[in-house]
Amino acid sequence: MKRDAQMKDIPTCQTGTDAETDFDLPDFFPYQTRVFYKCVSEAVARVYVDEYGMKPYEWRALAILGMSNSYTPAELVTLSSMDKVTVSRAIASLSKRGWLLSRSNKKDGRSRILRTSAEGQKVFSHLVPKMRAVEQEILGGLSQDEISELRRLMRKVVDGS
Amino acid sequence: MKRDAQMKDIPTCQTGTDAETDFDLPDFFPYQTRVFYKCVSEAVARVYVDEYGMKPYEWRALAILGMSNSYTPAELVTLSSMDKVTVSRAIASLSKRGWLLSRSNKKDGRSRILRTSAEGQKVFSHLVPKMRAVEQEILGGLSQDEISELRRLMRKVVDGS
DNA sequence: TAAATATAGTTTCTTTTGAAATTACTGTTG
DNA sequence: CAACAGTAATTTCAAAAGAAACTATATTTA
């Protein structure tokens, strides 16, 4: 796979050396995070796009519903870290594909209980090992200890904010 | 700051126990990456949105142009990890704000040389320490060694793909 | 050097995304 | 129990982002 050109390939020619303006984007943690995120999410997207032409939100919703036998849309919102509008659209498009069934929620008439159809579950089961494979591929250069450490540190950042 | 509800707050009720469908989203590395990324980028966005009502792409372009005295749009694309359309729009809106100046590129008539205006440089200088502060805040819970390790591991993932 | 091809940057069009308004129902209170 | 406030989900509207087409200039090649 071709690597993107790196920051260092282009000279930076600082305007001045005052402490305030001496800012180096490639060393800026949020920038590194964005590059890192893009790289990971693109690798995953290749799988569900190539295999089924799915949208990111479709995969995310299916990944959650495939695990369980019943969630409400609100639970999907919590679990997916997606907006409720996005979840609503994910449900609509997965239903349209015939991968999702819903029944009414006796406990709350405003809500409903969602579950994958047999077809949807099949798609999920087909994708899971592929997703595991990409995960391995992404983390391929890291040792088990490094993987655990990376996960731990990411969690620490999230929990701290 | 309020933490989002966590996956574990909602029972997962596995449908079956077959190896193939036994998939746990919160343990899925790309999912963790997304949650991590969102958390970091939202913290940064709060600064430039609150201070100047800037768009993400405006901040990214200014962050690069503020560092240097001259880049072409194409160099901005490489450095920012943004699409060329996005960069084009960033240039347009920063120019409209009066934060960016451009002159023709003698080496290539299709291109031009961009630099921040005095005003743009002032905004940049004002934002830099704030950005450094958020960076510290985000990484506040981590030791220096942990920060270095996190950066190293993220870079390793990016370089490996 | 004229035609063909490639590249830098912008514009247009479409898709994706989220905020705000809306609908339908639930729970609470006078 | 009727009015009111609150909540789940959807729809509508507006903003953000990318793909493809387009313009203008540069480079290649016949």
PDB file of N, CA, C and O in Angstrom, chain A residues 13-16 21, chain B residues 54 58-72 76 90-91 94-95 97-103 113-125 127-128:
ATOM      1  N   CYS A  13      10.246  25.979   6.830  1.00  0.00           N
ATOM      2  CA  CYS A  13      10.637  27.392   6.777  1.00  0.00           C
ATOM      3  C   CYS A  13       9.944  28.272   7.809  1.00  0.00           C
ATOM      4  O   CYS A  13       9.114  29.109   7.458  1.00  0.00           O
ATOM      5  N   GLN A  14      10.250  28.084   9.060  1.00  0.00           N
ATOM      6  CA  GLN A  14       9.632  28.888  10.123  1.00  0.00           C
ATOM      7  C   GLN A  14       9.753  30.382   9.831  1.00  0.00           C
ATOM      8  O   GLN A  14      10.802  30.860   9.434  1.00  0.00           O
ATOM      9  N   THR A  15       8.665  31.092  10.068  1.00  0.00           N
ATOM     10  CA  THR A  15       8.663  32.542   9.879  1.00  0.00           C
ATOM     11  C   THR A  15       9.520  33.211  10.942  1.00  0.00           C
ATOM     12  O   THR A  15      10.299  34.102  10.672  1.00  0.00           O
ATOM     13  N   GLY A  16       9.326  32.794  12.146  1.00  0.00           N
ATOM     14  CA  GLY A  16      10.092  33.364  13.243  1.00  0.00           C
ATOM     15  C   GLY A  16      10.396  32.268  14.251  1.00  0.00           C
ATOM     16  O   GLY A  16      10.024  31.122  14.037  1.00  0.00           O
ATOM     17  N   THR A  21       4.631  31.332  18.200  1.00  0.00           N
ATOM     18  CA  THR A  21       4.297  30.893  16.849  1.00  0.00           C
ATOM     19  C   THR A  21       5.053  29.636  16.437  1.00  0.00           C
ATOM     20  O   THR A  21       4.826  29.111  15.368  1.00  0.00           O
TER      21      THR A  21
ATOM     22  N   MET B  54     -14.503  29.326  13.879  1.00  0.00           N
ATOM     23  CA  MET B  54     -13.846  28.717  12.713  1.00  0.00           C
ATOM     24  C   MET B  54     -14.368  27.321  12.423  1.00  0.00           C
ATOM     25  O   MET B  54     -14.843  26.611  13.299  1.00  0.00           O
ATOM     26  N   GLU B  58     -10.780  25.349   8.305  1.00  0.00           N
ATOM     27  CA  GLU B  58     -10.108  26.645   8.436  1.00  0.00           C
ATOM     28  C   GLU B  58      -8.960  26.553   9.438  1.00  0.00           C
ATOM     29  O   GLU B  58      -7.854  27.022   9.175  1.00  0.00           O
ATOM     30  N   TRP B  59      -9.239  25.935  10.557  1.00  0.00           N
ATOM     31  CA  TRP B  59      -8.190  25.778  11.561  1.00  0.00           C
ATOM     32  C   TRP B  59      -7.017  24.972  11.009  1.00  0.00           C
ATOM     33  O   TRP B  59      -5.859  25.360  11.149  1.00  0.00           O
ATOM     34  N   ARG B  60      -7.327  23.884  10.339  1.00  0.00           N
ATOM     35  CA  ARG B  60      -6.257  23.017   9.834  1.00  0.00           C
ATOM     36  C   ARG B  60      -5.370  23.754   8.845  1.00  0.00           C
ATOM     37  O   ARG B  60      -4.145  23.632   8.877  1.00  0.00           O
ATOM     38  N   ALA B  61      -6.003  24.517   7.947  1.00  0.00           N
ATOM     39  CA  ALA B  61      -5.212  25.251   6.965  1.00  0.00           C
ATOM     40  C   ALA B  61      -4.392  26.348   7.648  1.00  0.00           C
ATOM     41  O   ALA B  61      -3.205  26.517   7.354  1.00  0.00           O
ATOM     42  N   LEU B  62      -5.010  27.055   8.583  1.00  0.00           N
ATOM     43  CA  LEU B  62      -4.287  28.124   9.276  1.00  0.00           C
ATOM     44  C   LEU B  62      -3.139  27.553  10.111  1.00  0.00           C
ATOM     45  O   LEU B  62      -2.069  28.165  10.208  1.00  0.00           O
ATOM     46  N   ALA B  63      -3.353  26.396  10.673  1.00  0.00           N
ATOM     47  CA  ALA B  63      -2.311  25.764  11.498  1.00  0.00           C
ATOM     48  C   ALA B  63      -1.066  25.490  10.677  1.00  0.00           C
ATOM     49  O   ALA B  63       0.056  25.563  11.168  1.00  0.00           O
ATOM     50  N   ILE B  64      -1.258  25.203   9.402  1.00  0.00           N
ATOM     51  CA  ILE B  64      -0.126  24.914   8.533  1.00  0.00           C
ATOM     52  C   ILE B  64       0.488  26.202   8.015  1.00  0.00           C
ATOM     53  O   ILE B  64       1.697  26.395   8.068  1.00  0.00           O
ATOM     54  N   LEU B  65      -0.367  27.106   7.553  1.00  0.00           N
ATOM     55  CA  LEU B  65       0.147  28.361   7.000  1.00  0.00           C
ATOM     56  C   LEU B  65       0.768  29.241   8.071  1.00  0.00           C
ATOM     57  O   LEU B  65       1.701  29.989   7.794  1.00  0.00           O
ATOM     58  N   GLY B  66       0.266  29.120   9.285  1.00  0.00           N
ATOM     59  CA  GLY B  66       0.838  29.907  10.368  1.00  0.00           C
ATOM     60  C   GLY B  66       2.274  29.520  10.681  1.00  0.00           C
ATOM     61  O   GLY B  66       3.075  30.341  11.120  1.00  0.00           O
ATOM     62  N   MET B  67       2.603  28.277  10.432  1.00  0.00           N
ATOM     63  CA  MET B  67       3.941  27.753  10.719  1.00  0.00           C
ATOM     64  C   MET B  67       4.982  28.239   9.730  1.00  0.00           C
ATOM     65  O   MET B  67       6.160  28.269  10.019  1.00  0.00           O
ATOM     66  N   SER B  68       4.520  28.525   8.513  1.00  0.00           N
ATOM     67  CA  SER B  68       5.455  28.743   7.416  1.00  0.00           C
ATOM     68  C   SER B  68       5.182  30.081   6.749  1.00  0.00           C
ATOM     69  O   SER B  68       4.148  30.689   6.966  1.00  0.00           O
ATOM     70  N   ASN B  69       6.073  30.546   5.899  1.00  0.00           N
ATOM     71  CA  ASN B  69       5.724  31.770   5.197  1.00  0.00           C
ATOM     72  C   ASN B  69       5.190  31.552   3.791  1.00  0.00           C
ATOM     73  O   ASN B  69       4.726  32.500   3.173  1.00  0.00           O
ATOM     74  N   SER B  70       5.239  30.366   3.281  1.00  0.00           N
ATOM     75  CA  SER B  70       4.667  30.155   1.956  1.00  0.00           C
ATOM     76  C   SER B  70       4.458  28.701   1.579  1.00  0.00           C
ATOM     77  O   SER B  70       5.378  27.887   1.620  1.00  0.00           O
ATOM     78  N   TYR B  71       3.219  28.412   1.218  1.00  0.00           N
ATOM     79  CA  TYR B  71       2.869  27.097   0.692  1.00  0.00           C
ATOM     80  C   TYR B  71       1.927  27.264  -0.486  1.00  0.00           C
ATOM     81  O   TYR B  71       1.123  28.198  -0.509  1.00  0.00           O
ATOM     82  N   THR B  72       1.969  26.338  -1.400  1.00  0.00           N
ATOM     83  CA  THR B  72       0.974  26.297  -2.470  1.00  0.00           C
ATOM     84  C   THR B  72      -0.223  25.495  -1.947  1.00  0.00           C
ATOM     85  O   THR B  72      -0.091  24.732  -0.993  1.00  0.00           O
ATOM     86  N   LEU B  76      -0.462  22.345   0.809  1.00  0.00           N
ATOM     87  CA  LEU B  76      -1.445  22.311   1.891  1.00  0.00           C
ATOM     88  C   LEU B  76      -2.202  20.977   1.912  1.00  0.00           C
ATOM     89  O   LEU B  76      -2.480  20.437   2.967  1.00  0.00           O
ATOM     90  N   ALA B  90     -11.116  25.985   2.186  1.00  0.00           N
ATOM     91  CA  ALA B  90     -10.455  26.574   3.357  1.00  0.00           C
ATOM     92  C   ALA B  90      -9.744  27.856   2.943  1.00  0.00           C
ATOM     93  O   ALA B  90      -9.848  28.889   3.611  1.00  0.00           O
ATOM     94  N   ILE B  91      -9.049  27.813   1.827  1.00  0.00           N
ATOM     95  CA  ILE B  91      -8.336  28.993   1.320  1.00  0.00           C
ATOM     96  C   ILE B  91      -9.328  30.119   1.027  1.00  0.00           C
ATOM     97  O   ILE B  91      -9.119  31.268   1.422  1.00  0.00           O
ATOM     98  N   LEU B  94     -10.709  31.512   4.422  1.00  0.00           N
ATOM     99  CA  LEU B  94      -9.696  32.256   5.172  1.00  0.00           C
ATOM    100  C   LEU B  94      -9.363  33.575   4.468  1.00  0.00           C
ATOM    101  O   LEU B  94      -9.141  34.596   5.117  1.00  0.00           O
ATOM    102  N   SER B  95      -9.340  33.540   3.142  1.00  0.00           N
ATOM    103  CA  SER B  95      -9.090  34.770   2.385  1.00  0.00           C
ATOM    104  C   SER B  95     -10.201  35.775   2.630  1.00  0.00           C
ATOM    105  O   SER B  95      -9.968  36.971   2.831  1.00  0.00           O
ATOM    106  N   ARG B  97     -11.990  36.071   5.184  1.00  0.00           N
ATOM    107  CA  ARG B  97     -11.822  36.625   6.525  1.00  0.00           C
ATOM    108  C   ARG B  97     -10.657  37.617   6.580  1.00  0.00           C
ATOM    109  O   ARG B  97     -10.445  38.265   7.601  1.00  0.00           O
ATOM    110  N   GLY B  98      -9.894  37.646   5.491  1.00  0.00           N
ATOM    111  CA  GLY B  98      -8.749  38.552   5.466  1.00  0.00           C
ATOM    112  C   GLY B  98      -7.535  38.010   6.202  1.00  0.00           C
ATOM    113  O   GLY B  98      -6.626  38.753   6.569  1.00  0.00           O
ATOM    114  N   TRP B  99      -7.494  36.724   6.414  1.00  0.00           N
ATOM    115  CA  TRP B  99      -6.389  36.114   7.162  1.00  0.00           C
ATOM    116  C   TRP B  99      -5.321  35.519   6.249  1.00  0.00           C
ATOM    117  O   TRP B  99      -4.330  34.991   6.710  1.00  0.00           O
ATOM    118  N   LEU B 100      -5.593  35.585   4.937  1.00  0.00           N
ATOM    119  CA  LEU B 100      -4.713  34.902   3.991  1.00  0.00           C
ATOM    120  C   LEU B 100      -4.426  35.810   2.807  1.00  0.00           C
ATOM    121  O   LEU B 100      -5.312  36.489   2.301  1.00  0.00           O
ATOM    122  N   LEU B 101      -3.186  35.802   2.350  1.00  0.00           N
ATOM    123  CA  LEU B 101      -2.818  36.538   1.144  1.00  0.00           C
ATOM    124  C   LEU B 101      -2.249  35.532   0.156  1.00  0.00           C
ATOM    125  O   LEU B 101      -1.702  34.509   0.547  1.00  0.00           O
ATOM    126  N   SER B 102      -2.382  35.852  -1.130  1.00  0.00           N
ATOM    127  CA  SER B 102      -1.760  34.966  -2.103  1.00  0.00           C
ATOM    128  C   SER B 102      -1.108  35.774  -3.213  1.00  0.00           C
ATOM    129  O   SER B 102      -1.557  36.857  -3.567  1.00  0.00           O
ATOM    130  N   ARG B 103      -0.023  35.245  -3.721  1.00  0.00           N
ATOM    131  CA  ARG B 103       0.617  35.863  -4.868  1.00  0.00           C
ATOM    132  C   ARG B 103       0.861  34.776  -5.898  1.00  0.00           C
ATOM    133  O   ARG B 103       0.814  33.583  -5.579  1.00  0.00           O
ATOM    134  N   ILE B 113       1.080  31.130  -4.433  1.00  0.00           N
ATOM    135  CA  ILE B 113       1.774  31.027  -3.153  1.00  0.00           C
ATOM    136  C   ILE B 113       0.919  31.677  -2.085  1.00  0.00           C
ATOM    137  O   ILE B 113       0.504  32.826  -2.219  1.00  0.00           O
ATOM    138  N   LEU B 114       0.662  30.919  -1.031  1.00  0.00           N
ATOM    139  CA  LEU B 114      -0.199  31.402   0.041  1.00  0.00           C
ATOM    140  C   LEU B 114       0.612  31.772   1.266  1.00  0.00           C
ATOM    141  O   LEU B 114       1.628  31.149   1.561  1.00  0.00           O
ATOM    142  N   ARG B 115       0.150  32.785   1.973  1.00  0.00           N
ATOM    143  CA  ARG B 115       0.737  33.100   3.271  1.00  0.00           C
ATOM    144  C   ARG B 115      -0.304  33.797   4.128  1.00  0.00           C
ATOM    145  O   ARG B 115      -1.269  34.355   3.624  1.00  0.00           O
ATOM    146  N   THR B 116      -0.098  33.755   5.413  1.00  0.00           N
ATOM    147  CA  THR B 116      -1.043  34.418   6.305  1.00  0.00           C
ATOM    148  C   THR B 116      -0.844  35.926   6.219  1.00  0.00           C
ATOM    149  O   THR B 116       0.272  36.397   6.026  1.00  0.00           O
ATOM    150  N   SER B 117      -1.908  36.668   6.392  1.00  0.00           N
ATOM    151  CA  SER B 117      -1.817  38.131   6.532  1.00  0.00           C
ATOM    152  C   SER B 117      -1.380  38.420   7.974  1.00  0.00           C
ATOM    153  O   SER B 117      -1.327  37.515   8.805  1.00  0.00           O
ATOM    154  N   ALA B 118      -1.086  39.683   8.256  1.00  0.00           N
ATOM    155  CA  ALA B 118      -0.720  40.055   9.631  1.00  0.00           C
ATOM    156  C   ALA B 118      -1.838  39.641  10.588  1.00  0.00           C
ATOM    157  O   ALA B 118      -1.590  39.058  11.645  1.00  0.00           O
ATOM    158  N   GLU B 119      -3.061  39.931  10.173  1.00  0.00           N
ATOM    159  CA  GLU B 119      -4.234  39.564  10.979  1.00  0.00           C
ATOM    160  C   GLU B 119      -4.310  38.042  11.187  1.00  0.00           C
ATOM    161  O   GLU B 119      -4.534  37.566  12.294  1.00  0.00           O
ATOM    162  N   GLY B 120      -4.117  37.317  10.093  1.00  0.00           N
ATOM    163  CA  GLY B 120      -4.152  35.851  10.180  1.00  0.00           C
ATOM    164  C   GLY B 120      -3.068  35.310  11.088  1.00  0.00           C
ATOM    165  O   GLY B 120      -3.300  34.384  11.875  1.00  0.00           O
ATOM    166  N   GLN B 121      -1.911  35.912  11.002  1.00  0.00           N
ATOM    167  CA  GLN B 121      -0.804  35.462  11.849  1.00  0.00           C
ATOM    168  C   GLN B 121      -1.103  35.751  13.320  1.00  0.00           C
ATOM    169  O   GLN B 121      -0.767  34.959  14.197  1.00  0.00           O
ATOM    170  N   LYS B 122      -1.814  36.861  13.541  1.00  0.00           N
ATOM    171  CA  LYS B 122      -2.183  37.227  14.915  1.00  0.00           C
ATOM    172  C   LYS B 122      -3.158  36.190  15.484  1.00  0.00           C
ATOM    173  O   LYS B 122      -3.014  35.740  16.617  1.00  0.00           O
ATOM    174  N   VAL B 123      -4.132  35.816  14.660  1.00  0.00           N
ATOM    175  CA  VAL B 123      -5.094  34.796  15.080  1.00  0.00           C
ATOM    176  C   VAL B 123      -4.362  33.490  15.383  1.00  0.00           C
ATOM    177  O   VAL B 123      -4.586  32.854  16.412  1.00  0.00           O
ATOM    178  N   PHE B 124      -3.480  33.129  14.487  1.00  0.00           N
ATOM    179  CA  PHE B 124      -2.695  31.912  14.684  1.00  0.00           C
ATOM    180  C   PHE B 124      -1.927  31.958  16.008  1.00  0.00           C
ATOM    181  O   PHE B 124      -1.983  31.033  16.813  1.00  0.00           O
ATOM    182  N   SER B 125      -1.245  33.071  16.234  1.00  0.00           N
ATOM    183  CA  SER B 125      -0.447  33.222  17.456  1.00  0.00           C
ATOM    184  C   SER B 125      -1.312  33.190  18.708  1.00  0.00           C
ATOM    185  O   SER B 125      -0.883  32.736  19.755  1.00  0.00           O
ATOM    186  N   LEU B 127      -4.140  31.482  18.865  1.00  0.00           N
ATOM    187  CA  LEU B 127      -4.682  30.132  19.027  1.00  0.00           C
ATOM    188  C   LEU B 127      -3.640  29.126  19.511  1.00  0.00           C
ATOM    189  O   LEU B 127      -3.970  28.199  20.260  1.00  0.00           O
ATOM    190  N   VAL B 128      -2.406  29.309  19.066  1.00  0.00           N
ATOM    191  CA  VAL B 128      -1.381  28.307  19.383  1.00  0.00           C
ATOM    192  C   VAL B 128      -1.289  27.954  20.875  1.00  0.00           C
ATOM    193  O   VAL B 128      -1.384  26.781  21.234  1.00  0.00           O
TER     194      VAL B 128
END
